[in-house]
Amino acid sequence: MADDKTILTVALIGGTGKEGSGLAVRWAAAGYNVIIGSRDAARAEQKADELNTVLGAGIVSGTDNLTAATQADLVVLSVPYSAHQSTLETIREAVQGKILVDVTVPLGTGKASVVHLPEGQAAALEAQAFLGENVQVVAGFQNVSAEHLKDPDHVVDCDVLVCGNHRAAKDEVIKLVEAAGMRGYDAGRLENAIAIESLTPILISLNIRYKSKQAGIRITGIDNRDRS
Ligand SMILES: NC(=O)c1ccc[n+]([C@@H]2O[C@H](COP(=O)([O-])OP(=O)(O)OC[C@H]3O[C@@H](n4cnc5c(N)ncnc54)[C@H](OP(=O)(O)O)[C@@H]3O)[C@@H](O)[C@H]2O)c1
């Protein structure tokens, strides 16, 4: 358990999916209280049971998305872009006053390997505009393949770029990046989510071209990530 942890309970909205469940198992292993959210509480409970079996402990719980968001200190949104707006509508009131980490990549209806800018330019910017300034939206984890996350003992050879308009919120999310076994970098304001989200189709393109499932990014040239 990290000593400097201040966020205790994390909800993963869409946590039954590949990316959310991978983050969930890592955070639970690091000592966070983790709640899996789903449109269907029974499906969330089933996924929580699966993760608890992997962990060998009953520390992950599952419930519907609204209850999960209500019970958490920090909420992570990990759903397909087609479900982004409708899911935000479900949790809007429950996330007021909280940090919302948006993992969503706005893949279009065409090829997933081609950059698609949504109307609001980035999913995270759309989330911030919809939820209002009382929610601190932070974008992160879009460039980490779920393939890296599912086994909590696997060493992840990737870095994570985190952006948002509130430094303290980004610092909380960087703690979560580290708890999940990666290095996190403060990559500036939330507008930079346009570039971070757009990197994912490039990684998908690399995966297709080089027959991989694990393309990721590494930042070089920074020796000291001291956040003070
Ligand atoms: N997979 C990756 O490697 C990866 C990597 C980086 C970023 N991402 C991004 O992270 C997000 C989640 O990815 P994923 O692979 O975990 O997605 P996923 O498995 O396809 O879906 C995640 C969850 O979203 C919910 N969902 C699906 N369709 C929905 C709908 N129409 N309405 C409401 N909820 C719906 C489902 O939960 P319930 O049915 O239980 O409600 C599902 O389990 C995406 O935006 C993706 O682009 C993924």
CSV table of C-alpha atoms and ligand atoms in Angstrom, one decimal:
chain,number,residue,atom,x,y,z
A,1,MET,CA,0.0,0.0,0.0
A,2,ALA,CA,1.5,3.4,-1.0
A,3,ASP,CA,2.1,5.6,2.0
A,4,ASP,CA,1.2,8.8,0.2
A,5,LYS,CA,-2.2,7.5,-0.9
A,6,THR,CA,-5.1,10.0,-0.2
A,7,ILE,CA,-7.7,8.6,-2.6
A,8,LEU,CA,-9.0,5.4,-1.0
A,9,THR,CA,-12.0,4.3,-3.1
A,10,VAL,CA,-11.8,4.1,-6.8
A,11,ALA,CA,-14.8,3.3,-9.1
A,12,LEU,CA,-14.3,2.0,-12.6
A,13,ILE,CA,-17.3,2.9,-14.7
A,14,GLY,CA,-17.4,0.3,-17.5
A,15,GLY,CA,-15.0,-1.7,-15.3
A,16,THR,CA,-16.4,-5.0,-16.7
A,17,GLY,CA,-14.4,-4.2,-19.9
A,18,LYS,CA,-10.8,-5.1,-20.8
A,19,GLU,CA,-9.2,-1.8,-19.9
A,20,GLY,CA,-11.1,-1.0,-16.7
A,21,SER,CA,-10.8,-4.5,-15.2
A,22,GLY,CA,-7.1,-4.5,-15.9
A,23,LEU,CA,-6.7,-1.2,-14.0
A,24,ALA,CA,-9.0,-2.5,-11.3
A,25,VAL,CA,-7.0,-5.6,-10.5
A,26,ARG,CA,-3.8,-3.6,-10.3
A,27,TRP,CA,-5.2,-0.9,-8.0
A,28,ALA,CA,-6.8,-3.6,-5.7
A,29,ALA,CA,-3.5,-5.4,-5.5
A,30,ALA,CA,-1.9,-2.0,-4.5
A,31,GLY,CA,-4.4,-1.7,-1.6
A,32,TYR,CA,-7.1,0.6,-3.0
A,33,ASN,CA,-10.8,-0.1,-2.4
A,34,VAL,CA,-12.0,-0.8,-5.9
A,35,ILE,CA,-15.6,-0.8,-7.1
A,36,ILE,CA,-16.5,-2.2,-10.6
A,37,GLY,CA,-19.4,-0.4,-12.2
A,38,SER,CA,-21.6,-1.7,-15.0
A,39,ARG,CA,-25.0,-1.0,-16.5
A,40,ASP,CA,-25.9,-4.3,-14.9
A,41,ALA,CA,-25.0,-4.8,-11.2
A,42,ALA,CA,-25.0,-8.5,-11.6
A,43,ARG,CA,-22.4,-8.3,-14.4
A,44,ALA,CA,-20.2,-6.1,-12.2
A,45,GLU,CA,-20.5,-8.5,-9.2
A,46,GLN,CA,-19.4,-11.4,-11.5
A,47,LYS,CA,-16.4,-9.4,-12.8
A,48,ALA,CA,-15.5,-8.5,-9.2
A,49,ASP,CA,-15.6,-12.2,-8.3
A,50,GLU,CA,-13.3,-13.0,-11.2
A,51,LEU,CA,-10.8,-10.3,-10.1
A,52,ASN,CA,-11.0,-11.4,-6.5
A,53,THR,CA,-10.1,-15.0,-7.6
A,54,VAL,CA,-7.0,-13.6,-9.4
A,55,LEU,CA,-6.1,-11.6,-6.3
A,56,GLY,CA,-6.8,-14.3,-3.8
A,57,ALA,CA,-8.8,-11.9,-1.7
A,58,GLY,CA,-12.3,-10.4,-1.6
A,59,ILE,CA,-11.3,-6.8,-2.0
A,60,VAL,CA,-13.1,-5.8,-5.2
A,61,SER,CA,-16.8,-5.2,-5.3
A,62,GLY,CA,-19.3,-4.7,-8.1
A,63,THR,CA,-22.5,-2.7,-8.5
A,64,ASP,CA,-24.3,-0.5,-11.0
A,65,ASN,CA,-22.5,2.5,-12.5
A,66,LEU,CA,-24.4,5.2,-10.6
A,67,THR,CA,-23.9,3.5,-7.2
A,68,ALA,CA,-20.2,2.9,-8.0
A,69,ALA,CA,-19.7,6.6,-8.9
A,70,THR,CA,-21.6,7.7,-5.7
A,71,GLN,CA,-19.5,5.5,-3.4
A,72,ALA,CA,-16.1,6.4,-4.8
A,73,ASP,CA,-13.6,9.2,-4.0
A,74,LEU,CA,-12.4,9.1,-7.6
A,75,VAL,CA,-14.1,7.8,-10.7
A,76,VAL,CA,-12.5,6.3,-13.8
A,77,LEU,CA,-14.5,6.3,-17.0
A,78,SER,CA,-13.6,3.4,-19.3
A,79,VAL,CA,-16.3,2.8,-21.9
A,80,PRO,CA,-16.4,2.8,-25.7
A,81,TYR,CA,-16.7,6.3,-27.2
A,82,SER,CA,-20.2,5.4,-28.5
A,83,ALA,CA,-21.3,5.1,-24.8
A,84,HIS,CA,-19.3,8.1,-23.5
A,85,GLN,CA,-22.1,10.7,-23.4
A,86,SER,CA,-24.9,8.4,-22.2
A,87,THR,CA,-22.6,7.1,-19.4
A,88,LEU,CA,-21.7,10.6,-18.4
A,89,GLU,CA,-25.4,11.4,-18.1
A,90,THR,CA,-25.8,8.5,-15.7
A,91,ILE,CA,-23.0,9.6,-13.4
A,92,ARG,CA,-23.1,13.4,-13.8
A,93,GLU,CA,-24.5,14.2,-10.3
A,94,ALA,CA,-22.6,11.5,-8.5
A,95,VAL,CA,-19.2,12.8,-9.7
A,96,GLN,CA,-19.7,16.5,-8.7
A,97,GLY,CA,-16.8,17.6,-6.5
A,98,LYS,CA,-14.7,14.6,-7.5
A,99,ILE,CA,-11.9,13.8,-9.9
A,100,LEU,CA,-13.0,11.9,-13.1
A,101,VAL,CA,-10.3,10.1,-15.0
A,102,ASP,CA,-11.3,9.7,-18.6
A,103,VAL,CA,-9.7,6.8,-20.3
A,104,THR,CA,-12.0,6.9,-23.3
A,105,VAL,CA,-10.5,7.0,-26.8
A,106,PRO,CA,-12.8,8.6,-29.4
A,107,LEU,CA,-12.5,5.9,-32.1
A,108,GLY,CA,-14.7,6.7,-35.0
A,109,THR,CA,-17.0,4.4,-37.0
A,110,GLY,CA,-14.2,3.9,-39.6
A,111,LYS,CA,-10.8,2.3,-39.0
A,112,ALA,CA,-9.6,2.2,-35.4
A,113,SER,CA,-6.1,2.8,-36.8
A,114,VAL,CA,-6.9,6.3,-38.1
A,115,VAL,CA,-7.1,9.3,-35.8
A,116,HIS,CA,-10.7,10.5,-35.3
A,117,LEU,CA,-11.4,13.9,-33.7
A,118,PRO,CA,-14.8,14.0,-32.1
A,119,GLU,CA,-17.0,17.2,-32.2
A,120,GLY,CA,-15.5,18.4,-28.9
A,121,GLN,CA,-12.0,17.6,-30.2
A,122,ALA,CA,-11.3,15.1,-27.3
A,123,ALA,CA,-13.5,12.8,-25.2
A,124,ALA,CA,-12.0,14.3,-22.0
A,125,LEU,CA,-12.8,17.8,-23.2
A,126,GLU,CA,-16.3,16.8,-23.9
A,127,ALA,CA,-16.5,15.2,-20.4
A,128,GLN,CA,-15.3,18.4,-18.8
A,129,ALA,CA,-17.7,20.6,-20.8
A,130,PHE,CA,-20.7,18.3,-19.9
A,131,LEU,CA,-19.8,17.8,-16.2
A,132,GLY,CA,-18.9,21.4,-15.4
A,133,GLU,CA,-16.1,22.9,-13.5
A,134,ASN,CA,-17.0,21.3,-10.2
A,135,VAL,CA,-15.6,18.1,-11.6
A,136,GLN,CA,-11.8,17.8,-12.2
A,137,VAL,CA,-11.5,15.9,-15.4
A,138,VAL,CA,-8.1,14.2,-15.9
A,139,ALA,CA,-7.2,12.3,-19.1
A,140,GLY,CA,-5.0,9.3,-18.8
A,141,PHE,CA,-4.2,5.6,-19.6
A,142,GLN,CA,-5.4,5.9,-23.3
A,143,ASN,CA,-2.0,4.7,-24.5
A,144,VAL,CA,-1.7,1.5,-22.4
A,145,SER,CA,-3.1,-1.7,-24.0
A,146,ALA,CA,-5.3,-3.8,-21.8
A,147,GLU,CA,-3.0,-6.7,-22.8
A,148,HIS,CA,-0.4,-5.2,-20.4
A,149,LEU,CA,-2.8,-4.8,-17.5
A,150,LYS,CA,-4.7,-8.0,-17.0
A,151,ASP,CA,-2.0,-9.9,-15.2
A,152,PRO,CA,-1.0,-7.8,-12.1
A,153,ASP,CA,2.4,-9.5,-12.0
A,154,HIS,CA,3.3,-8.5,-15.6
A,155,VAL,CA,5.9,-5.7,-15.8
A,156,VAL,CA,4.4,-3.0,-18.0
A,157,ASP,CA,6.9,-1.5,-20.5
A,158,CYS,CA,4.9,1.7,-21.0
A,159,ASP,CA,4.6,5.2,-19.6
A,160,VAL,CA,1.4,7.1,-19.0
A,161,LEU,CA,0.7,10.7,-20.0
A,162,VAL,CA,-1.8,12.5,-17.7
A,163,CYS,CA,-3.3,15.9,-18.5
A,164,GLY,CA,-5.9,18.1,-16.9
A,165,ASN,CA,-6.4,21.6,-15.6
A,166,HIS,CA,-5.7,20.9,-11.9
A,167,ARG,CA,-2.3,20.0,-10.7
A,168,ALA,CA,-3.3,18.4,-7.5
A,169,ALA,CA,-5.8,16.2,-9.4
A,170,LYS,CA,-3.1,15.1,-11.8
A,171,ASP,CA,-0.8,14.3,-8.9
A,172,GLU,CA,-3.5,12.0,-7.5
A,173,VAL,CA,-3.8,10.3,-10.8
A,174,ILE,CA,-0.1,9.9,-11.2
A,175,LYS,CA,-0.1,8.1,-7.8
A,176,LEU,CA,-2.7,5.7,-9.4
A,177,VAL,CA,-0.4,5.3,-12.4
A,178,GLU,CA,2.4,4.3,-10.1
A,179,ALA,CA,0.2,2.0,-8.1
A,180,ALA,CA,-0.7,0.2,-11.4
A,181,GLY,CA,3.0,-0.3,-12.0
A,182,MET,CA,3.9,2.4,-14.5
A,183,ARG,CA,5.5,5.8,-14.7
A,184,GLY,CA,3.1,8.8,-15.0
A,185,TYR,CA,4.0,12.2,-16.4
A,186,ASP,CA,2.1,15.4,-16.0
A,187,ALA,CA,1.5,16.3,-19.7
A,188,GLY,CA,-0.1,19.7,-19.3
A,189,ARG,CA,-3.6,21.0,-19.7
A,190,LEU,CA,-6.7,19.1,-20.6
A,191,GLU,CA,-6.5,20.4,-24.2
A,192,ASN,CA,-3.5,18.1,-24.6
A,193,ALA,CA,-5.9,15.2,-24.4
A,194,ILE,CA,-6.5,15.8,-28.1
A,195,ALA,CA,-3.0,14.6,-28.8
A,196,ILE,CA,-2.9,11.9,-26.1
A,197,GLU,CA,-6.2,10.3,-27.3
A,198,SER,CA,-5.0,10.6,-30.9
A,199,LEU,CA,-1.9,8.6,-30.2
A,200,THR,CA,-4.0,5.5,-29.6
A,201,PRO,CA,-5.0,5.0,-33.2
A,202,ILE,CA,-1.3,5.3,-34.1
A,203,LEU,CA,-0.5,2.5,-31.5
A,204,ILE,CA,-3.3,0.4,-33.0
A,205,SER,CA,-1.8,1.0,-36.5
A,206,LEU,CA,1.6,-0.1,-35.2
A,207,ASN,CA,0.0,-3.2,-33.6
A,208,ILE,CA,-1.6,-4.1,-36.9
A,209,ARG,CA,1.6,-3.4,-39.0
A,210,TYR,CA,3.9,-5.3,-36.6
A,211,LYS,CA,1.5,-8.0,-35.4
A,212,SER,CA,1.6,-7.0,-31.8
A,213,LYS,CA,-1.0,-6.2,-29.1
A,214,GLN,CA,1.2,-4.2,-26.8
A,215,ALA,CA,2.5,-1.1,-28.5
A,216,GLY,CA,3.0,1.7,-26.0
A,217,ILE,CA,5.0,4.8,-25.4
A,218,ARG,CA,8.1,5.7,-23.4
A,219,ILE,CA,9.2,9.2,-22.4
A,220,THR,CA,12.9,9.8,-22.5
A,221,GLY,CA,15.1,12.7,-21.4
A,222,ILE,CA,13.5,13.4,-18.0
A,223,ASP,CA,15.6,12.1,-15.1
A,224,ASN,CA,13.6,13.7,-12.3
A,225,ARG,CA,9.9,13.3,-12.0
A,226,ASP,CA,9.8,15.1,-8.7
A,227,ARG,CA,6.3,16.7,-8.5
A,228,SER,CA,7.2,19.5,-6.0
B,1,LIG,N1,-8.8,-2.2,-24.6
B,1,LIG,C1,-7.6,-1.5,-24.7
B,1,LIG,O1,-6.5,-2.0,-24.8
B,1,LIG,C2,-7.7,0.0,-24.5
B,1,LIG,C3,-6.5,0.7,-24.3
B,1,LIG,C4,-6.5,2.1,-24.1
B,1,LIG,C5,-7.8,2.7,-24.1
B,1,LIG,N2,-8.9,2.0,-24.3
B,1,LIG,C6,-10.2,2.8,-24.3
B,1,LIG,O2,-10.8,2.5,-23.0
B,1,LIG,C7,-12.2,2.4,-23.2
B,1,LIG,C8,-12.7,1.1,-22.7
B,1,LIG,O3,-12.0,0.1,-23.5
B,1,LIG,P1,-12.4,-1.5,-23.3
B,1,LIG,O4,-11.5,-2.2,-24.3
B,1,LIG,O5,-12.4,-1.8,-21.9
B,1,LIG,O6,-13.9,-1.4,-23.8
B,1,LIG,P2,-15.0,-2.6,-23.8
B,1,LIG,O7,-14.4,-3.8,-23.1
B,1,LIG,O8,-15.5,-2.7,-25.2
B,1,LIG,O9,-16.1,-1.9,-22.9
B,1,LIG,C9,-16.0,-1.5,-21.6
B,1,LIG,C10,-17.3,-1.5,-20.9
B,1,LIG,O10,-18.1,-0.5,-21.4
B,1,LIG,C11,-19.5,-0.8,-21.2
B,1,LIG,N3,-20.2,-0.6,-22.5
B,1,LIG,C12,-20.0,-1.2,-23.7
B,1,LIG,N4,-20.9,-0.7,-24.6
B,1,LIG,C13,-21.7,0.2,-23.9
B,1,LIG,C14,-22.8,0.9,-24.3
B,1,LIG,N5,-23.3,0.9,-25.6
B,1,LIG,N6,-23.4,1.7,-23.4
B,1,LIG,C15,-22.9,1.8,-22.1
B,1,LIG,N7,-21.8,1.0,-21.7
B,1,LIG,C16,-21.2,0.2,-22.6
B,1,LIG,C17,-19.5,-2.3,-20.9
B,1,LIG,O11,-19.9,-2.5,-19.6
B,1,LIG,P3,-21.3,-3.0,-19.1
B,1,LIG,O12,-21.9,-3.8,-20.3
B,1,LIG,O13,-20.9,-3.9,-18.0
B,1,LIG,O14,-22.1,-1.8,-18.7
B,1,LIG,C18,-18.1,-2.8,-21.2
B,1,LIG,O15,-17.7,-3.8,-20.4
B,1,LIG,C19,-12.5,2.7,-24.7
B,1,LIG,O16,-12.8,4.0,-24.9
B,1,LIG,C20,-11.2,2.3,-25.3
B,1,LIG,O17,-11.0,3.0,-26.6
B,1,LIG,C21,-8.9,0.7,-24.4
